CSV table of C-alpha atoms in Angstrom, one decimal:
chain,number,residue,atom,x,y,z
A,150,MET,CA,-6.4,-1.5,0.7
A,151,PRO,CA,-3.6,-2.7,3.0
A,152,ASP,CA,-4.5,-5.8,5.0
A,153,PRO,CA,-5.5,-4.4,8.4
A,154,SER,CA,-4.1,-5.8,11.6
A,155,LYS,CA,-7.3,-7.7,12.6
A,156,GLY,CA,-6.4,-7.9,16.2
A,157,SER,CA,-5.2,-4.4,16.4
A,158,GLY,CA,-8.6,-3.0,17.3
A,159,ASP,CA,-8.2,-1.5,20.7
A,160,THR,CA,-10.7,-3.3,22.9
A,161,SER,CA,-10.3,-1.1,25.9
A,162,GLY,CA,-13.6,0.3,26.8
A,163,GLY,CA,-15.4,-2.3,24.8
A,164,VAL,CA,-16.7,-2.2,21.3
A,165,SER,CA,-19.7,0.0,22.3
A,166,GLY,CA,-17.3,2.6,23.6
A,167,ALA,CA,-15.2,2.5,20.5
A,168,LEU,CA,-18.3,3.0,18.4
A,169,ALA,CA,-19.4,6.0,20.5
A,170,ASP,CA,-16.1,7.7,20.9
A,171,GLY,CA,-13.6,8.9,18.3
A,172,ALA,CA,-13.9,11.0,15.2
A,173,ARG,CA,-16.6,9.9,12.7
A,174,THR,CA,-16.1,10.1,9.0
A,175,ASP,CA,-19.0,12.2,7.9
A,176,ALA,CA,-17.8,14.3,5.0
A,177,VAL,CA,-16.2,11.9,2.5
A,178,ASP,CA,-16.6,12.4,-1.2
A,179,VAL,CA,-14.4,9.5,-2.4
A,180,PHE,CA,-13.3,6.2,-0.7
A,181,ILE,CA,-10.3,4.6,-2.4
A,182,SER,CA,-10.1,0.8,-2.2
A,183,TYR,CA,-6.9,-1.0,-3.4
A,184,GLY,CA,-4.6,-4.0,-2.9
A,185,SER,CA,-1.9,-3.7,-0.3
A,186,SER,CA,1.0,-3.4,-2.7
A,187,GLU,CA,-0.6,-0.6,-4.7
A,188,VAL,CA,-0.6,2.1,-2.0
A,189,ALA,CA,1.7,4.4,-4.1
A,190,LEU,CA,-0.6,4.3,-7.1
A,191,ALA,CA,-3.6,4.9,-4.9
A,192,ARG,CA,-1.9,8.0,-3.4
A,193,GLU,CA,-1.2,9.3,-6.9
A,194,ILE,CA,-4.8,9.1,-7.8
A,195,ARG,CA,-5.7,10.7,-4.5
A,196,THR,CA,-3.4,13.6,-5.2
A,197,HIS,CA,-5.3,14.3,-8.4
A,198,LEU,CA,-8.7,14.1,-6.6
A,199,ASP,CA,-7.5,16.3,-3.8
A,200,SER,CA,-6.4,18.9,-6.3
A,201,GLY,CA,-10.0,19.0,-7.5
A,202,GLY,CA,-11.3,19.8,-4.1
A,203,TYR,CA,-12.7,16.3,-3.3
A,204,VAL,CA,-12.4,14.9,0.2
A,205,CYS,CA,-10.8,11.5,-0.1
A,206,TRP,CA,-10.5,8.7,2.4
A,207,MET,CA,-8.0,5.7,2.2
A,208,ALA,CA,-6.2,3.5,4.6
A,209,PRO,CA,-3.8,3.8,6.2
A,210,ASP,CA,-3.5,7.5,5.6
A,211,ASP,CA,-6.8,8.5,7.1
A,212,VAL,CA,-7.0,6.0,10.0
A,213,ALA,CA,-6.8,7.9,13.2
A,214,GLY,CA,-8.2,8.1,16.7
A,215,PRO,CA,-9.3,5.3,19.1
A,216,LYS,CA,-11.6,3.4,16.8
A,217,SER,CA,-10.4,0.2,15.1
A,218,TRP,CA,-9.1,0.2,11.5
A,219,ALA,CA,-12.1,-1.9,10.4
A,220,GLU,CA,-14.6,0.4,12.1
A,221,GLN,CA,-13.3,3.5,10.5
A,222,ILE,CA,-13.3,1.8,7.1
A,223,VAL,CA,-17.0,0.8,7.5
A,224,GLU,CA,-17.9,4.4,8.5
A,225,ALA,CA,-16.0,5.9,5.7
A,226,ILE,CA,-17.7,3.7,3.1
A,227,ALA,CA,-21.1,4.6,4.6
A,228,ALA,CA,-20.3,8.3,4.4
A,229,CYS,CA,-18.7,8.5,0.9
A,230,LYS,CA,-20.5,9.4,-2.3
A,231,VAL,CA,-18.4,7.3,-4.6
A,232,MET,CA,-15.9,4.4,-4.3
A,233,VAL,CA,-12.9,4.3,-6.6
A,234,VAL,CA,-11.6,0.7,-6.6
A,235,LEU,CA,-8.3,-0.2,-8.2
A,236,VAL,CA,-8.6,-3.4,-10.1
A,237,SER,CA,-5.5,-5.6,-10.6
A,238,SER,CA,-4.3,-9.2,-10.0
A,239,VAL,CA,-3.6,-8.1,-6.4
A,240,SER,CA,-7.0,-6.7,-5.7
A,241,ASN,CA,-8.7,-9.7,-7.4
A,242,ALA,CA,-7.1,-11.9,-4.7
A,243,SER,CA,-7.9,-9.5,-1.8
A,244,SER,CA,-10.9,-10.4,0.3
A,245,HIS,CA,-10.8,-7.0,1.9
A,246,VAL,CA,-11.2,-5.2,-1.4
A,247,SER,CA,-14.2,-7.4,-2.3
A,248,LYS,CA,-15.8,-6.7,1.0
A,249,GLU,CA,-15.3,-3.0,0.7
A,250,VAL,CA,-17.0,-3.0,-2.7
A,251,ASP,CA,-19.7,-5.2,-1.3
A,252,LEU,CA,-20.3,-2.7,1.5
A,253,ALA,CA,-20.3,0.2,-0.9
A,254,ILE,CA,-23.0,-1.5,-3.0
A,255,GLU,CA,-25.1,-2.3,0.0
A,256,HIS,CA,-24.9,1.4,1.0
A,257,GLY,CA,-26.1,2.3,-2.5
A,258,LYS,CA,-22.8,4.0,-3.5
A,259,ALA,CA,-21.5,4.6,-7.0
A,260,VAL,CA,-18.5,2.4,-7.7
A,261,LEU,CA,-15.8,3.3,-10.3
A,262,PRO,CA,-13.4,0.5,-11.1
A,263,VAL,CA,-10.0,1.7,-12.3
A,264,ARG,CA,-7.9,-1.1,-13.9
A,265,LEU,CA,-4.2,-0.8,-13.2
A,266,GLU,CA,-3.3,-3.6,-15.6
A,267,ASP,CA,-4.9,-5.7,-18.3
A,268,VAL,CA,-7.0,-7.9,-16.1
A,269,VAL,CA,-10.7,-8.2,-15.6
A,270,PRO,CA,-12.4,-8.4,-12.2
A,271,SER,CA,-12.4,-12.0,-11.0
A,272,GLY,CA,-13.6,-13.9,-7.9
A,273,ALA,CA,-16.0,-11.9,-5.8
A,274,LEU,CA,-15.1,-8.7,-7.7
A,275,LYS,CA,-16.3,-10.3,-11.0
A,276,TYR,CA,-19.9,-10.6,-9.5
A,277,LEU,CA,-19.8,-7.3,-7.6
A,278,LEU,CA,-18.6,-5.2,-10.6
A,279,ALA,CA,-20.6,-6.9,-13.3
A,280,LEU,CA,-22.6,-3.8,-14.2
A,281,ALA,CA,-19.9,-1.2,-13.6
A,282,GLN,CA,-18.0,0.6,-16.3
A,283,TRP,CA,-14.3,0.8,-15.7
A,284,ILE,CA,-11.5,3.2,-16.5
A,285,ASP,CA,-8.1,1.9,-17.8
A,286,ALA,CA,-5.2,3.5,-16.0
A,287,PHE,CA,-2.5,1.9,-18.2
A,288,PRO,CA,-0.2,2.0,-20.1
A,289,GLY,CA,2.1,4.9,-19.4
A,290,PRO,CA,2.3,7.2,-16.3
A,291,ILE,CA,-0.6,7.2,-14.0
A,292,GLY,CA,-1.0,11.0,-14.1
A,293,PRO,CA,-3.1,11.5,-17.3
A,294,HIS,CA,-5.3,8.5,-16.3
A,295,ALA,CA,-5.8,10.0,-12.8
A,296,ASP,CA,-7.1,13.1,-14.4
A,297,GLU,CA,-9.7,11.0,-16.2
A,298,VAL,CA,-10.7,9.5,-12.9
A,299,LYS,CA,-11.1,13.0,-11.5
A,300,ARG,CA,-13.4,14.0,-14.3
A,301,ARG,CA,-15.4,10.8,-13.9
A,302,VAL,CA,-15.8,11.5,-10.2
A,303,ALA,CA,-16.9,15.0,-11.0
A,304,ALA,CA,-19.7,13.7,-13.2
A,305,ILE,CA,-21.1,11.6,-10.3
A,306,VAL,CA,-20.4,13.7,-7.2
A,307,ALA,CA,-21.5,17.0,-8.9
A,308,PRO,CA,-23.8,16.2,-11.8
A,309,SER,CA,-24.0,18.8,-14.5
A,310,ASP,CA,-26.6,21.5,-14.4
A,311,GLU,CA,-28.9,21.2,-17.4
A,312,ALA,CA,-29.2,24.9,-17.7
A,313,VAL,CA,-27.0,26.4,-20.4
A,314,VAL,CA,-25.7,29.9,-20.0
A,315,GLU,CA,-26.9,32.6,-22.4
A,316,ARG,CA,-24.9,32.5,-25.6
A,317,GLU,CA,-22.8,35.3,-27.1
A,318,GLU,CA,-22.2,34.9,-30.9
A,319,ILE,CA,-18.7,35.5,-32.2
A,320,GLU,CA,-19.6,35.1,-35.9
A,321,THR,CA,-22.0,33.0,-37.9
A,322,PRO,CA,-20.8,29.4,-37.9
A,323,PRO,CA,-20.4,27.4,-41.2
A,324,VAL,CA,-22.5,24.4,-42.1
A,325,ALA,CA,-22.1,21.4,-39.8
A,326,LYS,CA,-19.2,19.0,-40.5
A,327,GLU,CA,-20.0,15.5,-41.6
A,328,THR,CA,-17.0,14.0,-39.8
A,329,ALA,CA,-15.1,14.7,-36.7
A,330,PRO,CA,-11.7,16.5,-36.9
A,331,ALA,CA,-8.7,14.2,-37.2
A,332,ARG,CA,-6.9,14.3,-33.8
A,333,ALA,CA,-5.0,11.9,-31.7
A,334,ALA,CA,-7.2,10.5,-28.9
A,335,PRO,CA,-10.0,13.0,-29.2
A,336,VAL,CA,-12.0,13.7,-26.0
A,337,ALA,CA,-15.1,12.6,-27.9
A,338,ASN,CA,-13.8,9.1,-27.9
A,339,ARG,CA,-13.9,8.8,-24.2
A,340,PRO,CA,-17.2,7.0,-23.5
A,341,TRP,CA,-17.0,7.4,-19.7
A,342,LEU,CA,-17.6,11.1,-20.1
A,343,LYS,CA,-21.2,10.4,-21.0
A,344,TRP,CA,-21.8,9.9,-17.3
A,345,VAL,CA,-23.2,13.4,-16.7
A,346,VAL,CA,-26.7,13.5,-15.2
A,347,LEU,CA,-28.2,10.9,-12.9
A,348,THR,CA,-31.1,9.4,-14.6
A,349,ALA,CA,-31.9,6.0,-13.1
A,350,ALA,CA,-31.0,3.5,-10.5
A,351,VAL,CA,-31.0,-0.2,-11.4
A,352,ALA,CA,-31.6,-2.7,-8.7
A,353,VAL,CA,-30.1,-6.2,-9.3
A,354,VAL,CA,-31.3,-8.9,-7.1
A,355,ALA,CA,-29.2,-12.1,-6.9
A,356,GLY,CA,-28.8,-14.5,-4.0
A,357,GLY,CA,-30.8,-12.2,-1.7
A,358,ILE,CA,-28.5,-9.2,-2.3
A,359,VAL,CA,-29.8,-5.9,-3.7
A,360,ALA,CA,-27.1,-3.9,-5.5
A,361,VAL,CA,-27.8,-0.4,-6.6
A,362,PHE,CA,-25.9,1.0,-9.6
A,363,LEU,CA,-26.1,4.6,-10.9
A,364,ILE,CA,-26.9,4.9,-14.5
A,365,ILE,CA,-25.9,8.2,-16.1
A,366,GLY,CA,-27.0,9.9,-19.3
A,367,ASN,CA,-26.4,13.1,-21.1
A,368,GLY,CA,-29.8,14.8,-20.2
A,369,GLY,CA,-30.4,15.8,-23.9
A,370,GLU,CA,-27.7,18.6,-24.0
A,371,PRO,CA,-25.2,18.6,-26.9
A,372,TYR,CA,-22.4,16.5,-25.4
A,373,GLU,CA,-19.7,15.5,-27.9
A,374,TYR,CA,-18.2,16.6,-31.2
A,375,GLY,CA,-20.9,16.0,-33.8
A,376,ASP,CA,-23.9,16.9,-31.6
A,377,ASP,CA,-24.1,20.6,-32.4
A,378,THR,CA,-23.1,22.6,-35.5
A,379,ARG,CA,-22.0,25.7,-33.7
A,380,LEU,CA,-20.1,24.0,-30.9
A,381,ASP,CA,-18.4,21.8,-33.5
A,382,TRP,CA,-17.2,25.0,-35.3
A,383,LEU,CA,-16.0,26.4,-32.1
A,384,TRP,CA,-14.2,23.2,-31.3
A,385,ASP,CA,-12.3,23.3,-34.7
A,386,ARG,CA,-11.3,26.9,-34.1
A,387,CYS,CA,-10.2,26.1,-30.5
A,388,ASP,CA,-8.3,23.1,-31.8
A,389,SER,CA,-6.4,25.3,-34.3
A,390,GLY,CA,-5.3,27.8,-31.6
A,391,ASP,CA,-8.2,30.4,-31.4
A,392,MET,CA,-8.4,30.8,-27.7
A,393,ALA,CA,-11.5,33.1,-27.9
A,394,SER,CA,-13.3,30.1,-29.4
A,395,CYS,CA,-12.2,27.9,-26.5
A,396,ASP,CA,-13.6,30.4,-24.0
A,397,ALA,CA,-16.8,30.7,-26.0
A,398,MET,CA,-17.2,27.0,-26.1
A,399,VAL,CA,-17.1,26.9,-22.3
A,400,GLU,CA,-19.8,29.6,-22.0
A,401,GLU,CA,-22.1,28.0,-24.6
A,402,SER,CA,-21.8,24.3,-23.6
A,403,ALA,CA,-23.3,22.4,-20.6
A,404,GLU,CA,-20.9,21.7,-17.7
A,405,GLY,CA,-19.5,18.2,-17.7
A,406,THR,CA,-19.7,17.7,-21.5
A,407,ASP,CA,-16.9,16.9,-23.9
A,408,TYR,CA,-17.4,20.4,-25.4
A,409,ALA,CA,-17.0,22.1,-22.0
A,410,PHE,CA,-13.9,20.0,-21.1
A,411,PHE,CA,-12.2,20.8,-24.5
A,412,GLY,CA,-12.8,24.5,-24.0
A,413,GLU,CA,-11.8,24.5,-20.3
A,414,THR,CA,-8.5,22.9,-21.2
A,415,CYS,CA,-8.0,25.3,-24.1
A,416,GLY,CA,-8.1,22.5,-26.6
A,417,GLU,CA,-6.3,20.1,-24.3
A,418,ARG,CA,-3.3,22.4,-24.0
A,419,VAL,CA,-3.5,23.1,-20.3
A,420,VAL,CA,-4.7,21.3,-17.2
A,421,GLY,CA,-8.0,23.2,-17.0
A,422,GLY,CA,-9.8,26.2,-15.6
A,423,GLY,CA,-10.8,28.1,-18.7
A,424,GLY,CA,-9.9,31.8,-19.3
A,425,CYS,CA,-7.7,30.8,-22.3
A,426,VAL,CA,-7.5,34.3,-23.8
A,427,GLU,CA,-6.6,35.9,-20.4
A,428,ARG,CA,-4.0,33.2,-19.7
A,429,ASP,CA,-2.5,33.8,-23.2
A,430,VAL,CA,-2.4,30.1,-23.9
A,431,THR,CA,-0.7,29.3,-27.2
A,432,THR,CA,-0.4,26.0,-29.2
A,433,HIS,CA,2.3,24.0,-27.4
A,434,ALA,CA,3.2,20.6,-26.1
A,435,ALA,CA,1.0,20.0,-23.1
A,436,ASN,CA,0.7,16.3,-22.3
A,437,TYR,CA,2.9,13.2,-22.2
A,438,GLY,CA,3.5,12.2,-25.8
A,439,ASP,CA,3.6,15.7,-27.3
A,440,ASP,CA,7.3,16.3,-27.1
A,441,PRO,CA,10.1,13.7,-27.1
A,442,GLY,CA,12.5,15.8,-25.0
A,443,LEU,CA,9.9,16.6,-22.3
A,444,ASP,CA,8.8,12.9,-22.4
A,445,GLU,CA,12.3,11.9,-21.6
A,446,LEU,CA,12.4,14.3,-18.6
A,447,TRP,CA,8.9,13.0,-17.5
A,448,ASP,CA,10.2,9.4,-17.6
A,449,ALA,CA,13.3,10.2,-15.6
A,450,CYS,CA,11.2,12.2,-13.1
A,451,ASN,CA,8.7,9.3,-12.8
A,452,ALA,CA,11.7,6.9,-12.2
A,453,GLY,CA,12.7,9.0,-9.2
A,454,GLU,CA,15.3,11.5,-10.6
A,455,MET,CA,14.3,14.6,-8.7
A,456,ALA,CA,16.6,16.8,-10.7
A,457,ALA,CA,14.8,15.8,-13.8
A,458,CYS,CA,11.5,16.8,-12.2
A,459,ASP,CA,12.9,20.3,-11.5
A,460,GLU,CA,14.1,20.5,-15.1
A,461,LEU,CA,10.8,19.4,-16.5
A,462,SER,CA,9.0,22.0,-14.3
A,463,SER,CA,11.3,24.8,-15.7
A,464,GLU,CA,11.4,23.7,-19.3
A,465,ALA,CA,7.7,22.8,-19.9
A,466,PRO,CA,5.2,25.5,-20.9
A,467,SER,CA,3.4,26.8,-17.8
A,468,GLU,CA,0.0,25.3,-16.8
A,469,THR,CA,0.5,22.1,-18.8
A,470,GLU,CA,0.4,18.6,-17.7
A,471,TYR,CA,4.2,18.4,-18.2
A,472,ALA,CA,4.7,21.4,-15.9
A,473,ARG,CA,2.3,20.0,-13.2
A,474,PHE,CA,4.0,16.7,-13.2
A,475,GLY,CA,7.4,18.3,-12.7
A,476,GLU,CA,6.2,20.7,-10.1
A,477,THR,CA,4.7,17.9,-8.0
A,478,CYS,CA,8.0,15.8,-8.3
A,479,GLY,CA,6.2,13.2,-10.4
A,480,ASP,CA,2.9,13.3,-8.4
A,481,ARG,CA,4.9,12.8,-5.2
A,482,THR,CA,4.1,16.1,-3.5
A,483,ASP,CA,1.5,18.9,-3.7
A,484,GLY,CA,4.0,21.2,-5.5
A,485,GLY,CA,5.4,24.5,-4.5
A,486,GLY,CA,9.0,23.6,-3.9
A,487,GLU,CA,12.1,22.1,-5.5
A,488,CYS,CA,12.2,18.4,-5.9
A,489,ALA,CA,16.0,17.9,-5.6
A,490,ALA,CA,17.4,18.0,-2.1
A,491,PRO,CA,19.9,20.7,-1.0
A,492,GLY,CA,23.4,20.0,-2.5
A,493,GLY,CA,22.0,18.7,-5.7
A,494,THR,CA,21.4,15.1,-4.5
A,495,ASP,CA,18.0,13.5,-5.0
A,496,THR,CA,15.8,12.6,-2.1
A,497,PRO,CA,14.7,8.9,-2.3
A,498,PHE,CA,11.0,9.0,-1.9
A,499,MET,CA,9.3,5.8,-3.2
A,500,TYR,CA,10.2,2.3,-4.3
A,501,GLY,CA,12.7,2.4,-7.2
A,502,ASP,CA,14.4,5.6,-6.0
A,503,ASP,CA,17.2,4.0,-3.9
A,504,PRO,CA,18.6,0.4,-4.1
A,505,PHE,CA,19.3,0.2,-0.3
A,506,PHE,CA,15.9,1.3,0.7
A,507,ASP,CA,14.4,-1.0,-2.0
A,508,ASP,CA,16.1,-4.0,-0.5
A,509,LEU,CA,14.6,-3.1,2.9
A,510,TRP,CA,11.2,-2.6,1.3
A,511,ASP,CA,11.5,-6.1,-0.3
A,512,GLY,CA,12.5,-7.6,3.0
A,513,CYS,CA,9.6,-5.9,4.8
A,514,ASN,CA,7.2,-7.0,2.2
A,515,GLY,CA,8.4,-10.6,2.7
A,516,GLU,CA,9.1,-12.2,6.0
A,517,ASN,CA,11.8,-9.9,7.5
A,518,PHE,CA,9.8,-7.6,9.6
A,519,GLY,CA,13.0,-6.3,11.2
A,520,ALA,CA,13.6,-4.7,7.8
A,521,CYS,CA,10.4,-2.8,8.2
A,522,THR,CA,11.7,-1.2,11.4
A,523,GLU,CA,15.0,-0.4,9.7
A,524,LEU,CA,13.3,1.1,6.7
A,525,TYR,CA,11.1,3.3,8.9
A,526,GLU,CA,14.1,4.5,11.0
A,527,LEU,CA,16.5,5.2,8.2
A,528,SER,CA,14.3,6.6,5.4
A,529,PRO,CA,13.7,10.3,4.9
A,530,VAL,CA,10.7,11.7,6.8
A,531,GLY,CA,7.5,12.0,4.8
A,532,THR,CA,8.5,9.6,2.1
A,533,GLU,CA,6.7,6.4,1.0
A,534,TYR,CA,9.7,4.4,2.2
A,535,GLU,CA,9.0,5.7,5.8
A,536,GLN,CA,5.2,5.1,5.4
A,537,PHE,CA,5.8,1.5,4.2
A,538,GLY,CA,8.2,0.7,7.0
A,539,GLY,CA,6.2,2.4,9.7
A,540,SER,CA,3.0,0.5,8.7
A,541,CYS,CA,4.8,-2.8,8.6
A,542,GLY,CA,4.4,-2.9,4.8
A,543,GLY,CA,0.8,-1.6,5.0
A,544,ARG,CA,-0.3,-4.2,7.5
A,545,THR,CA,-0.8,-1.9,10.5
A,546,GLU,CA,-1.6,1.7,11.4
A,547,PHE,CA,1.3,4.1,10.8
A,548,PRO,CA,3.6,4.4,12.7
A,549,GLN,CA,2.9,1.4,14.9
A,550,GLY,CA,5.3,-0.9,12.9
A,551,CYS,CA,4.9,-4.6,13.0
A,552,GLU,CA,4.5,-5.3,16.7
A,553,PRO,CA,0.6,-5.2,16.8
A,554,LEU,CA,0.7,-8.2,14.4
A,555,PHE,CA,2.6,-10.5,16.7
A,556,ASP,CA,1.5,-9.5,20.2
A,557,GLY,CA,5.0,-10.0,21.6
A,558,VAL,CA,5.7,-13.5,20.1
A,559,GLY,CA,8.2,-12.4,17.5
A,560,GLU,CA,8.1,-12.5,13.7
A,561,LEU,CA,6.9,-15.3,11.5
A,562,ASP,CA,8.7,-18.0,13.4
A,563,GLY,CA,7.0,-16.9,16.6
A,564,LEU,CA,3.6,-16.9,14.9
A,565,ALA,CA,4.3,-20.4,13.6
A,566,GLU,CA,5.3,-21.6,17.1
A,567,ALA,CA,2.1,-20.1,18.6
A,568,CYS,CA,0.0,-21.6,15.9
A,569,ALA,CA,1.6,-25.0,16.4
A,570,ALA,CA,0.8,-24.7,20.1
A,571,GLY,CA,-2.9,-24.2,19.3
A,572,ALA,CA,-3.4,-20.5,19.2
A,573,MET,CA,-5.8,-20.2,16.3
A,574,ASP,CA,-5.5,-16.4,16.2
A,575,ALA,CA,-1.8,-16.8,15.5
A,576,CYS,CA,-2.5,-19.3,12.7
A,577,TRP,CA,-4.9,-16.8,11.1
A,578,THR,CA,-2.5,-13.9,11.5
A,579,LEU,CA,0.3,-16.0,10.1
A,580,TYR,CA,-1.7,-16.9,7.0
A,581,GLU,CA,-2.7,-13.2,6.5
A,582,VAL,CA,0.9,-11.7,6.7
A,583,ALA,CA,3.1,-14.5,5.3
A,584,PRO,CA,4.4,-14.2,1.8
A,585,VAL,CA,2.1,-15.7,-0.8
A,586,GLY,CA,3.0,-19.3,-1.6
A,587,SER,CA,5.4,-19.7,1.3
A,588,GLU,CA,5.5,-22.5,3.8
A,589,TYR,CA,4.5,-20.0,6.5
A,590,GLU,CA,1.3,-19.2,4.6
A,591,ALA,CA,0.5,-22.9,4.1
A,592,PHE,CA,1.1,-23.6,7.8
A,593,GLY,CA,-1.2,-20.8,8.9
A,594,LEU,CA,-3.9,-21.8,6.3
A,595,THR,CA,-4.0,-25.4,7.6
A,596,CYS,CA,-4.1,-24.3,11.3
A,597,GLY,CA,-0.7,-25.7,12.0
A,598,GLY,CA,-1.2,-28.8,9.9
A,599,ARG,CA,-4.5,-29.6,11.7
A,600,THR,CA,-6.8,-29.2,8.7
A,601,ASP,CA,-6.9,-29.3,4.9
A,602,GLY,CA,-7.2,-25.5,4.8
A,603,LEU,CA,-10.8,-25.5,3.6
A,604,VAL,CA,-12.2,-24.2,6.9
A,605,PRO,CA,-10.7,-21.0,8.5
A,606,CYS,CA,-8.8,-21.6,11.7
A,607,VAL,CA,-10.7,-18.7,13.3
A,608,PHE,CA,-14.2,-20.0,12.4
A,609,THR,CA,-16.8,-19.6,15.2
A,610,TYR,CA,-17.5,-18.0,18.5
A,611,GLY,CA,-14.7,-18.8,21.0
A,612,ASP,CA,-11.9,-18.9,18.4
A,613,SER,CA,-10.9,-15.2,18.7
A,614,PRO,CA,-11.3,-12.9,21.7
A,615,TYR,CA,-11.3,-9.9,19.4
A,616,LEU,CA,-14.1,-11.3,17.1
A,617,ASP,CA,-15.9,-12.7,20.1
A,618,GLU,CA,-16.3,-9.1,21.5
A,619,LEU,CA,-17.7,-7.9,18.2
A,620,TRP,CA,-20.0,-10.9,18.2
A,621,ASN,CA,-21.3,-10.0,21.6
A,622,ALA,CA,-21.9,-6.4,20.7
A,623,CYS,CA,-23.7,-7.4,17.5
A,624,ALA,CA,-25.8,-9.9,19.5
A,625,ASN,CA,-26.8,-7.0,21.8
A,626,GLY,CA,-28.1,-5.0,18.9
A,627,GLU,CA,-25.1,-2.8,18.0
A,628,MET,CA,-25.5,-2.9,14.3
A,629,GLU,CA,-22.2,-1.1,13.5
A,630,ALA,CA,-20.4,-3.9,15.4
A,631,CYS,CA,-22.2,-6.4,13.1
A,632,ASP,CA,-20.8,-4.6,10.0
A,633,ILE,CA,-17.3,-4.5,11.5
A,634,LEU,CA,-17.5,-8.2,12.4
A,635,TYR,CA,-18.5,-9.0,8.8
A,636,TYR,CA,-15.6,-7.0,7.4
A,637,ASP,CA,-13.0,-8.2,9.8
A,638,SER,CA,-13.8,-12.0,9.8
A,639,PRO,CA,-12.3,-14.7,7.6
A,640,GLU,CA,-14.3,-15.5,4.5
A,641,GLY,CA,-16.6,-18.5,5.0
A,642,SER,CA,-16.5,-18.4,8.8
A,643,GLU,CA,-19.5,-18.3,11.1
A,644,TYR,CA,-18.1,-15.0,12.4
A,645,GLU,CA,-18.6,-13.6,8.9
A,646,ASP,CA,-22.1,-15.0,8.6
A,647,PHE,CA,-23.1,-13.7,12.0
A,648,GLY,CA,-22.0,-10.2,11.1
A,649,TRP,CA,-23.5,-10.3,7.6
A,650,SER,CA,-26.9,-11.3,8.9
A,651,CYS,CA,-26.9,-8.6,11.7
A,652,GLY,CA,-26.8,-11.3,14.3
A,653,TRP,CA,-28.8,-13.9,12.4
A,654,ILE,CA,-31.9,-11.6,12.2
A,655,THR,CA,-32.0,-11.0,8.4
A,656,GLU,CA,-31.0,-12.7,5.2
A,657,ASP,CA,-30.5,-9.4,3.4
A,658,GLY,CA,-27.4,-8.2,5.4
A,659,GLY,CA,-24.1,-6.6,4.8
A,660,ASN,CA,-25.3,-3.1,5.8
A,661,CYS,CA,-26.7,-3.6,9.3
A,662,ALA,CA,-26.1,0.0,10.5
A,663,GLY,CA,-27.9,1.4,7.5
A,664,SER,CA,-30.9,-0.9,7.8
């Protein structure tokens, strides 16, 4: 997730008032955790989950009201049913992502890692995700992979009913096949779809931490091609274009199985929903890779050519993944309208769409926070360009911009001056917001050249007014404040230890409000 402005929590009314007031997050299906530079990919995945009716929560999009950023994150994690964590080289280096996963495990939530690139969880995430099964969301466009994430979430949030509907024979099936049909990337080869019915919880105790992971099994129902003679026969007929067999397979198979999915998508020809005969689905190109011409339009649409999105929407067969991708302007909108702006020009929406806005994005992502303001003011309303600029590159709550980071002292030079003068909060903020590997980052890490960087500048009570207030609330028994203190503190600091241990009253911390 984006790095929150740690000093941005409004302390007016005190922490106890903030915990009591404001909207609570109490109906969340999916919490999405991600590295700060991956907000666009996180939103694409969210769009797919939203389309399935799941209530999602991610920062900064859902941060609202008087409560602090960190407080709302802690509450959303506690309320969610499953956490989707995007794993990459960026999230591997993010202390906030690892803390979010840690909190989810402490709350007993299911955690679904989604790899954005060919890396394995490292650092804290390597330990936290040791027992989790991940999904690969690469290579190629994120859309088809996001559909897999949605189906995986469906298996956890709404486990399949073991009851099977009464069967209606079409005709006597032949003898069972000995081998599966030859198809490119068959659904049956997707091992993650075996997560259908909750069967056990495995507790892993290490270093005083109890982590609960959900283990899913198939509950004994025929699940994938090869499990059932009749369903295999229906699968073959559906695969060859017999839509009545596709519909019959939906009726005769258990919800959440490979059989049901193949039938509901009419043999992977449409997005889903069943009713293949009624919808008059025919054999046609449906997904990326099926048709070179449509693939070319997909690639152009994905690169930001909105006219190509409109052409893809009109040229592709209806109710296919091609059509859906075009209708949503490359997963940029909810669909329902043209992607190209009036007059035939394309509306720049996200990074890569416009060189001028890209330059401002790069400056905002680096040390030029004036570029963030310019990007916010000049970019079209409702675009990711506007969101990135208005949130100071994902560092603050939209549309506050960059000012909350600096508290009136300017940009990175001002933070460096305040750090040099002894303001440890400024050193900490400088280290958090400075470009990785820059002299600014090194200056903040070493507390203005005062330390070797091994101990956080903001370390213990008295170093940060904001964290001191959380400490006081935690010491007074406000357990939610303890959780927020743990989340918001530098790694390895006494602030973090105090929050983790619920005010030094337990060795099994990290979830004080839920204890």
